[in-house]
Amino acid sequence: MYEPIRSGPSRRSVHTMAGTPSDVPHRSREEELDIQLAGHLAALLAVTDELRAAAPSADLDTAAARLAEQVARLRGGHAPLRAPAPAGRALGEAAALHRRAHALAGRALVVAASRADTAVAILAAERMDAHAAAAQQAEHPELSGAAH
């Protein structure tokens, strides 16, 4: 009913890749985390650029610069590619963009904590706070005056 366990070099498993293990390039856990973190930060940067196009602010400009700096650091000095944000975004979409940015910052925070990258963890936590507050304000503008 079951195939017997094969042993010896001449009887390779059908699940074994061709070639020796050294034929396949492997990355360390740290390299994989760097790649994953750079991806999350680049996605957060793209959403930040969309928000900047819809409603420019000094806070978003600063955040975009800091995010781009961290992505470049994680990618060995290669600056992230940045496309111009689509023009004419409705401000009504701001809440959805802030929620998306909050989620991306949360993912970045988890990976940054996993790799013990304090600078990125702090940046991600700051962006989570900023996007949570901005999403709340965009969804409920009547509450923005009462919060201060």
Coordinates of N, CA, C and O in Angstrom, one line a residue:
M1 N 0.8 -1.2 0.0 CA 0.0 0.0 0.0 C 0.9 1.3 0.0 O 0.6 2.2 -0.7
Y2 N 1.9 1.3 0.8 CA 2.8 2.4 0.9 C 4.2 2.0 0.2 O 4.6 0.8 0.3
E3 N 4.8 2.9 -0.4 CA 6.1 2.7 -1.0 C 7.1 2.6 0.2 O 7.1 3.4 1.1
P4 N 8.0 1.6 0.1 CA 9.0 1.4 1.2 C 10.0 2.6 1.2 O 10.2 3.3 0.2
I5 N 10.6 2.9 2.3 CA 11.6 4.0 2.4 C 12.8 3.6 1.7 O 13.3 2.5 1.8
R6 N 13.2 4.5 0.8 CA 14.4 4.2 0.0 C 15.6 4.7 0.8 O 15.6 5.7 1.5
S7 N 16.7 4.0 0.6 CA 17.9 4.4 1.2 C 19.1 4.3 0.2 O 19.0 3.6 -0.8
G8 N 20.2 4.9 0.5 CA 21.3 4.8 -0.3 C 21.3 5.9 -1.4 O 20.3 6.5 -1.7
P9 N 22.5 6.2 -1.9 CA 22.6 7.3 -2.9 C 22.0 7.0 -4.2 O 21.6 7.9 -4.9
S10 N 21.8 5.8 -4.6 CA 21.2 5.4 -5.9 C 19.7 5.5 -5.9 O 19.1 5.5 -6.9
R11 N 19.1 5.5 -4.7 CA 17.7 5.5 -4.6 C 17.2 6.8 -4.0 O 16.9 6.9 -2.8
R12 N 17.1 7.9 -4.8 CA 16.7 9.2 -4.4 C 15.2 9.3 -4.3 O 14.5 8.7 -5.1
S13 N 14.7 10.1 -3.5 CA 13.3 10.3 -3.4 C 12.8 11.1 -4.6 O 13.5 11.9 -5.1
V14 N 11.6 10.9 -5.0 CA 11.0 11.7 -6.1 C 10.8 13.2 -5.6 O 10.6 14.0 -6.5
H15 N 10.9 13.4 -4.4 CA 10.7 14.8 -3.8 C 12.0 15.6 -3.7 O 12.0 16.7 -3.4
T16 N 13.1 14.9 -4.0 CA 14.4 15.6 -3.9 C 14.7 16.3 -5.2 O 14.5 15.8 -6.3
M17 N 15.1 17.6 -5.1 CA 15.4 18.4 -6.2 C 16.7 17.8 -6.9 O 17.6 17.3 -6.3
A18 N 16.8 18.0 -8.2 CA 18.0 17.6 -8.9 C 19.2 18.4 -8.5 O 19.1 19.6 -8.1
G19 N 20.3 17.8 -8.6 CA 21.5 18.5 -8.2 C 21.8 18.4 -6.7 O 21.0 17.9 -5.9
T20 N 22.9 18.9 -6.3 CA 23.2 18.9 -4.9 C 22.7 20.2 -4.2 O 22.3 21.2 -4.9
P21 N 22.6 20.1 -2.9 CA 22.0 21.3 -2.2 C 22.8 22.6 -2.5 O 22.3 23.7 -2.4
S22 N 24.1 22.5 -2.8 CA 24.9 23.6 -3.0 C 24.6 24.3 -4.4 O 25.0 25.4 -4.6
D23 N 23.9 23.5 -5.2 CA 23.5 24.1 -6.5 C 22.4 25.2 -6.4 O 22.3 26.0 -7.3
V24 N 21.7 25.1 -5.3 CA 20.6 26.0 -5.1 C 21.0 27.1 -4.2 O 21.5 26.8 -3.1
P25 N 20.9 28.4 -4.6 CA 21.3 29.5 -3.7 C 20.3 29.6 -2.5 O 19.1 29.5 -2.7
H26 N 20.9 29.7 -1.3 CA 20.1 29.8 -0.1 C 20.4 31.1 0.6 O 21.5 31.6 0.5
R27 N 19.3 31.7 1.2 CA 19.5 32.9 1.9 C 19.4 32.6 3.4 O 18.7 31.7 3.8
S28 N 20.1 33.4 4.2 CA 19.9 33.2 5.6 C 18.6 33.7 6.1 O 17.9 34.5 5.4
R29 N 18.2 33.4 7.3 CA 17.0 33.9 7.9 C 17.0 35.5 7.9 O 16.0 36.1 7.6
E30 N 18.2 36.0 8.3 CA 18.3 37.5 8.3 C 18.1 38.1 7.0 O 17.4 39.2 6.8
E31 N 18.6 37.5 5.9 CA 18.5 38.0 4.6 C 17.0 37.9 4.1 O 16.5 38.9 3.5
E32 N 16.3 36.9 4.5 CA 14.9 36.7 4.2 C 14.1 37.8 4.9 O 13.2 38.4 4.3
L33 N 14.4 38.0 6.1 CA 13.7 39.0 6.9 C 13.9 40.4 6.4 O 13.0 41.3 6.3
D34 N 15.2 40.7 5.9 CA 15.5 42.0 5.3 C 14.7 42.2 4.1 O 14.1 43.3 3.8
I35 N 14.6 41.2 3.2 CA 13.8 41.3 2.0 C 12.3 41.5 2.3 O 11.6 42.3 1.7
Q36 N 11.8 40.7 3.3 CA 10.4 40.9 3.6 C 10.1 42.3 4.2 O 9.1 42.9 3.9
L37 N 11.0 42.7 5.1 CA 10.8 44.0 5.7 C 10.9 45.2 4.7 O 10.1 46.1 4.7
A38 N 11.8 45.1 3.8 CA 12.0 46.1 2.7 C 10.7 46.1 1.8 O 10.2 47.2 1.4
G39 N 10.1 44.9 1.6 CA 8.9 44.9 0.8 C 7.7 45.5 1.5 O 7.0 46.3 0.9
H40 N 7.6 45.3 2.8 CA 6.5 45.9 3.6 C 6.7 47.4 3.6 O 5.7 48.2 3.5
L41 N 7.9 47.9 3.9 CA 8.2 49.3 3.9 C 8.0 50.0 2.6 O 7.5 51.1 2.5
A42 N 8.4 49.3 1.5 CA 8.2 49.8 0.1 C 6.7 50.0 -0.2 O 6.2 51.0 -0.8
A43 N 5.9 49.0 0.3 CA 4.4 49.1 0.1 C 3.8 50.2 0.9 O 3.0 51.0 0.4
L44 N 4.3 50.4 2.1 CA 3.9 51.5 3.0 C 4.3 52.8 2.4 O 3.5 53.8 2.4
L45 N 5.5 52.9 1.8 CA 5.9 54.1 1.1 C 5.0 54.4 -0.1 O 4.6 55.6 -0.3
A46 N 4.6 53.4 -0.8 CA 3.7 53.7 -2.0 C 2.3 54.2 -1.5 O 1.8 55.2 -2.1
V47 N 1.8 53.7 -0.4 CA 0.5 54.2 0.1 C 0.7 55.6 0.6 O -0.1 56.5 0.5
T48 N 1.9 55.8 1.3 CA 2.2 57.2 1.8 C 2.2 58.2 0.7 O 1.7 59.3 0.8
D49 N 2.8 57.8 -0.4 CA 2.9 58.7 -1.6 C 1.5 59.0 -2.2 O 1.2 60.1 -2.6
E50 N 0.6 58.0 -2.1 CA -0.8 58.2 -2.6 C -1.5 59.2 -1.6 O -2.2 60.1 -2.1
L51 N -1.2 59.1 -0.4 CA -1.8 60.0 0.6 C -1.3 61.4 0.4 O -2.0 62.4 0.5
R52 N 0.0 61.5 0.1 CA 0.7 62.8 -0.1 C 0.1 63.5 -1.3 O -0.1 64.7 -1.3
A53 N -0.2 62.7 -2.3 CA -0.8 63.3 -3.5 C -2.2 63.8 -3.3 O -2.7 64.8 -3.8
A54 N -3.0 63.1 -2.4 CA -4.4 63.4 -2.1 C -4.5 64.6 -1.2 O -5.3 65.5 -1.3
A55 N -3.6 64.6 -0.2 CA -3.6 65.6 0.9 C -2.2 65.9 1.4 O -1.8 65.3 2.4
P56 N -1.4 66.7 0.7 CA 0.0 66.9 1.1 C 0.1 67.4 2.5 O -0.8 68.2 3.0
S57 N 1.1 66.9 3.2 CA 1.4 67.4 4.6 C 2.9 67.2 4.9 O 3.5 66.3 4.3
A58 N 3.4 68.0 5.8 CA 4.8 67.9 6.2 C 5.0 66.5 6.9 O 6.1 65.9 6.7
D59 N 4.1 66.1 7.6 CA 4.2 64.8 8.3 C 4.4 63.6 7.3 O 5.2 62.8 7.5
L60 N 3.5 63.6 6.3 CA 3.6 62.6 5.3 C 4.9 62.7 4.5 O 5.5 61.7 4.1
D61 N 5.4 63.9 4.2 CA 6.7 64.1 3.5 C 7.8 63.6 4.3 O 8.7 62.9 3.8
T62 N 7.8 63.9 5.6 CA 8.9 63.4 6.5 C 8.8 61.8 6.6 O 9.9 61.2 6.5
A63 N 7.6 61.3 6.7 CA 7.5 59.8 6.8 C 7.9 59.2 5.5 O 8.6 58.2 5.6
A64 N 7.6 59.7 4.4 CA 8.0 59.2 3.1 C 9.6 59.2 3.0 O 10.2 58.2 2.5
A65 N 10.2 60.3 3.4 CA 11.7 60.3 3.4 C 12.3 59.3 4.3 O 13.3 58.6 3.9
R66 N 11.7 59.1 5.5 CA 12.3 58.1 6.4 C 12.1 56.7 5.9 O 13.0 55.9 6.0
L67 N 10.9 56.5 5.3 CA 10.6 55.1 4.8 C 11.6 54.8 3.6 O 12.1 53.7 3.5
A68 N 11.8 55.8 2.7 CA 12.7 55.6 1.6 C 14.1 55.3 2.1 O 14.8 54.4 1.5
E69 N 14.5 56.0 3.1 CA 15.8 55.8 3.7 C 16.0 54.4 4.2 O 17.0 53.7 4.0
Q70 N 15.0 53.9 4.9 CA 15.1 52.5 5.5 C 15.0 51.5 4.4 O 15.7 50.5 4.5
V71 N 14.2 51.7 3.4 CA 14.1 50.7 2.3 C 15.5 50.6 1.6 O 16.0 49.5 1.3
A72 N 16.1 51.8 1.3 CA 17.4 51.8 0.7 C 18.5 51.1 1.6 O 19.3 50.3 1.0
R73 N 18.4 51.3 2.9 CA 19.4 50.7 3.8 C 19.2 49.1 3.7 O 20.2 48.4 3.6
L74 N 17.9 48.7 3.7 CA 17.7 47.2 3.7 C 18.0 46.6 2.3 O 18.3 45.4 2.3
R75 N 18.0 47.4 1.3 CA 18.3 46.9 0.0 C 19.7 47.2 -0.5 O 20.0 47.2 -1.6
G76 N 20.6 47.4 0.5 CA 22.0 47.6 0.2 C 22.3 48.9 -0.5 O 23.2 48.9 -1.4
G77 N 21.5 49.9 -0.2 CA 21.8 51.2 -0.8 C 21.0 51.5 -2.1 O 21.0 52.6 -2.6
H78 N 20.2 50.5 -2.5 CA 19.3 50.8 -3.7 C 18.0 51.5 -3.3 O 17.3 50.9 -2.5
A79 N 17.9 52.7 -3.8 CA 16.7 53.5 -3.5 C 15.4 52.8 -4.1 O 15.5 52.2 -5.1
P80 N 14.3 52.9 -3.3 CA 13.1 52.3 -3.9 C 12.6 53.0 -5.1 O 12.7 54.2 -5.2
L81 N 12.0 52.3 -6.0 CA 11.3 52.9 -7.2 C 10.0 53.5 -6.7 O 9.2 52.9 -6.0
R82 N 9.8 54.7 -7.1 CA 8.6 55.4 -6.7 C 7.9 56.0 -8.0 O 8.5 56.7 -8.7
A83 N 6.7 55.5 -8.1 CA 5.9 56.0 -9.2 C 5.1 57.2 -8.8 O 4.7 57.3 -7.6
P84 N 4.8 58.1 -9.7 CA 3.9 59.2 -9.2 C 2.6 58.7 -8.9 O 2.0 57.8 -9.5
A85 N 2.0 59.3 -7.8 CA 0.7 58.9 -7.3 C -0.3 59.3 -8.3 O -0.2 60.4 -8.9
P86 N -1.4 58.6 -8.5 CA -2.4 59.0 -9.5 C -3.1 60.3 -9.0 O -3.4 60.5 -7.9
A87 N -3.2 61.2 -10.0 CA -3.9 62.5 -9.7 C -5.4 62.3 -9.5 O -6.0 61.4 -10.1
G88 N -5.9 63.3 -8.8 CA -7.4 63.3 -8.7 C -8.0 62.3 -7.7 O -9.1 61.9 -7.8
R89 N -7.2 61.8 -6.8 CA -7.7 60.9 -5.7 C -8.7 61.7 -4.9 O -8.5 62.8 -4.5
A90 N -9.8 61.0 -4.6 CA -10.8 61.6 -3.8 C -10.4 61.6 -2.3 O -9.8 60.6 -1.9
L91 N -10.7 62.6 -1.6 CA -10.4 62.6 -0.2 C -11.2 61.6 0.6 O -10.8 61.2 1.7
G92 N -12.3 61.1 0.0 CA -13.1 60.1 0.7 C -12.4 58.8 0.7 O -12.7 57.9 1.6
E93 N -11.4 58.6 -0.1 CA -10.6 57.4 -0.1 C -9.5 57.4 1.0 O -8.8 56.5 1.2
A94 N -9.3 58.6 1.6 CA -8.2 58.8 2.5 C -8.3 57.8 3.7 O -7.3 57.2 4.1
A95 N -9.6 57.6 4.2 CA -9.7 56.6 5.3 C -9.3 55.2 4.9 O -8.6 54.6 5.7
A96 N -9.6 54.8 3.7 CA -9.2 53.5 3.3 C -7.7 53.4 3.1 O -7.1 52.4 3.5
L97 N -7.1 54.4 2.6 CA -5.7 54.4 2.4 C -5.0 54.4 3.8 O -4.0 53.7 4.0
H98 N -5.5 55.2 4.7 CA -4.9 55.2 6.1 C -5.0 53.8 6.7 O -4.1 53.4 7.4
R99 N -6.2 53.1 6.6 CA -6.3 51.8 7.1 C -5.3 50.8 6.5 O -4.7 50.0 7.2
R100 N -5.2 51.0 5.2 CA -4.2 50.1 4.5 C -2.8 50.4 5.0 O -2.0 49.5 5.2
A101 N -2.4 51.7 5.1 CA -1.1 52.0 5.6 C -0.9 51.5 7.0 O 0.2 51.1 7.4
H102 N -1.9 51.6 7.8 CA -1.8 51.1 9.2 C -1.5 49.6 9.2 O -0.7 49.1 10.0
A103 N -2.2 48.9 8.4 CA -2.0 47.4 8.3 C -0.6 47.1 7.8 O 0.1 46.2 8.4
L104 N -0.1 47.8 6.8 CA 1.3 47.6 6.3 C 2.3 48.0 7.4 O 3.3 47.3 7.5
A105 N 2.1 49.1 8.1 CA 3.0 49.4 9.2 C 3.0 48.4 10.3 O 4.1 48.1 10.8
G106 N 1.9 47.8 10.5 CA 1.8 46.7 11.5 C 2.6 45.5 11.1 O 3.3 44.9 11.9
R107 N 2.5 45.1 9.8 CA 3.3 44.0 9.3 C 4.8 44.3 9.4 O 5.6 43.5 9.7
A108 N 5.2 45.6 9.0 CA 6.6 46.0 9.1 C 7.0 45.9 10.6 O 8.2 45.5 10.8
L109 N 6.2 46.3 11.5 CA 6.6 46.3 12.9 C 6.8 44.8 13.4 O 7.8 44.6 14.1
V110 N 6.0 43.9 13.0 CA 6.2 42.5 13.3 C 7.6 42.0 12.8 O 8.3 41.4 13.6
V111 N 7.9 42.3 11.6 CA 9.1 41.8 11.0 C 10.3 42.5 11.6 O 11.3 41.9 11.9
A112 N 10.2 43.8 11.8 CA 11.3 44.6 12.5 C 11.5 44.1 13.9 O 12.7 43.9 14.3
A113 N 10.5 43.7 14.6 CA 10.7 43.2 15.9 C 11.4 41.8 15.9 O 12.2 41.5 16.7
S114 N 11.0 41.0 14.9 CA 11.6 39.7 14.7 C 13.1 39.8 14.4 O 13.8 38.9 14.9
R115 N 13.5 40.8 13.7 CA 14.9 40.9 13.3 C 15.6 41.9 14.2 O 16.8 42.3 14.0
A116 N 14.9 42.4 15.3 CA 15.5 43.3 16.3 C 16.0 44.6 15.6 O 17.1 45.1 16.0
D117 N 15.3 45.1 14.7 CA 15.6 46.4 14.1 C 14.9 47.5 14.8 O 13.7 47.8 14.4
T118 N 15.5 48.1 15.8 CA 14.8 49.1 16.6 C 14.4 50.3 15.8 O 13.3 50.8 16.0
A119 N 15.2 50.8 14.9 CA 14.9 52.0 14.1 C 13.6 51.8 13.3 O 12.7 52.7 13.3
V120 N 13.5 50.7 12.6 CA 12.4 50.4 11.8 C 11.1 50.1 12.7 O 10.0 50.5 12.3
A121 N 11.3 49.5 13.8 CA 10.2 49.2 14.7 C 9.6 50.5 15.2 O 8.4 50.6 15.3
I122 N 10.5 51.4 15.6 CA 10.0 52.7 16.1 C 9.3 53.5 14.9 O 8.2 54.0 15.1
L123 N 9.9 53.5 13.8 CA 9.2 54.1 12.6 C 7.9 53.5 12.3 O 6.9 54.2 12.1
A124 N 7.8 52.2 12.3 CA 6.5 51.5 12.0 C 5.5 51.8 13.0 O 4.3 52.0 12.7
A125 N 5.9 51.8 14.3 CA 4.9 52.1 15.4 C 4.4 53.5 15.3 O 3.2 53.8 15.5
E126 N 5.3 54.4 15.0 CA 4.9 55.8 14.8 C 3.9 56.0 13.6 O 2.9 56.7 13.7
R127 N 4.2 55.2 12.5 CA 3.3 55.3 11.4 C 1.9 54.7 11.7 O 0.9 55.1 11.2
M128 N 2.0 53.6 12.5 CA 0.7 53.0 12.9 C -0.2 54.0 13.6 O -1.4 54.1 13.4
D129 N 0.5 54.6 14.6 CA -0.3 55.6 15.4 C -0.8 56.8 14.5 O -2.0 57.2 14.6
A130 N 0.0 57.3 13.6 CA -0.4 58.4 12.8 C -1.5 58.0 11.8 O -2.5 58.7 11.7
H131 N -1.4 56.8 11.3 CA -2.5 56.3 10.3 C -3.8 56.0 11.0 O -4.9 56.2 10.5
A132 N -3.7 55.4 12.2 CA -4.9 55.1 13.0 C -5.6 56.4 13.3 O -6.8 56.5 13.2
A133 N -4.9 57.5 13.8 CA -5.5 58.7 14.1 C -6.1 59.4 12.8 O -7.2 59.9 12.9
A134 N -5.3 59.3 11.7 CA -5.8 59.9 10.5 C -7.0 59.2 9.9 O -8.0 59.8 9.4
A135 N -7.1 57.9 10.1 CA -8.2 57.1 9.6 C -9.4 57.5 10.4 O -10.5 57.7 9.9
Q136 N -9.2 57.6 11.7 CA -10.3 58.0 12.7 C -10.9 59.3 12.3 O -12.1 59.6 12.2
Q137 N -10.0 60.3 12.0 CA -10.4 61.6 11.7 C -11.1 61.7 10.3 O -12.1 62.4 10.1
A138 N -10.6 60.9 9.4 CA -11.2 60.8 8.0 C -12.6 60.2 8.1 O -13.5 60.6 7.3
E139 N -12.8 59.2 8.9 CA -14.1 58.5 9.0 C -15.1 59.3 9.9 O -16.3 59.3 9.6
H140 N -14.5 60.1 10.9 CA -15.4 60.8 11.8 C -14.9 62.2 12.0 O -14.3 62.6 13.0
P141 N -15.0 63.1 10.9 CA -14.4 64.5 11.1 C -15.0 65.3 12.2 O -14.4 66.2 12.7
E142 N -16.2 65.0 12.6 CA -16.9 65.7 13.7 C -16.2 65.5 15.0 O -16.3 66.3 15.9
L143 N -15.4 64.4 15.1 CA -14.7 64.1 16.4 C -13.4 64.7 16.5 O -12.8 64.8 17.6
S144 N -12.8 65.2 15.4 CA -11.5 65.8 15.4 C -11.3 67.0 16.3 O -10.3 67.1 16.9
G145 N -12.3 67.8 16.4 CA -12.2 69.0 17.3 C -12.3 68.6 18.7 O -11.7 69.2 19.6
A146 N -13.1 67.6 19.1 CA -13.3 67.2 20.5 C -12.1 66.4 21.0 O -11.9 66.4 22.2
A147 N -11.3 65.9 20.1 CA -10.1 65.1 20.6 C -9.0 65.9 21.2 O -8.2 65.5 21.9
H148 N -9.0 67.2 20.8 CA -7.9 68.0 21.2 C -8.3 68.9 22.3 O -8.7 69.6 22.8

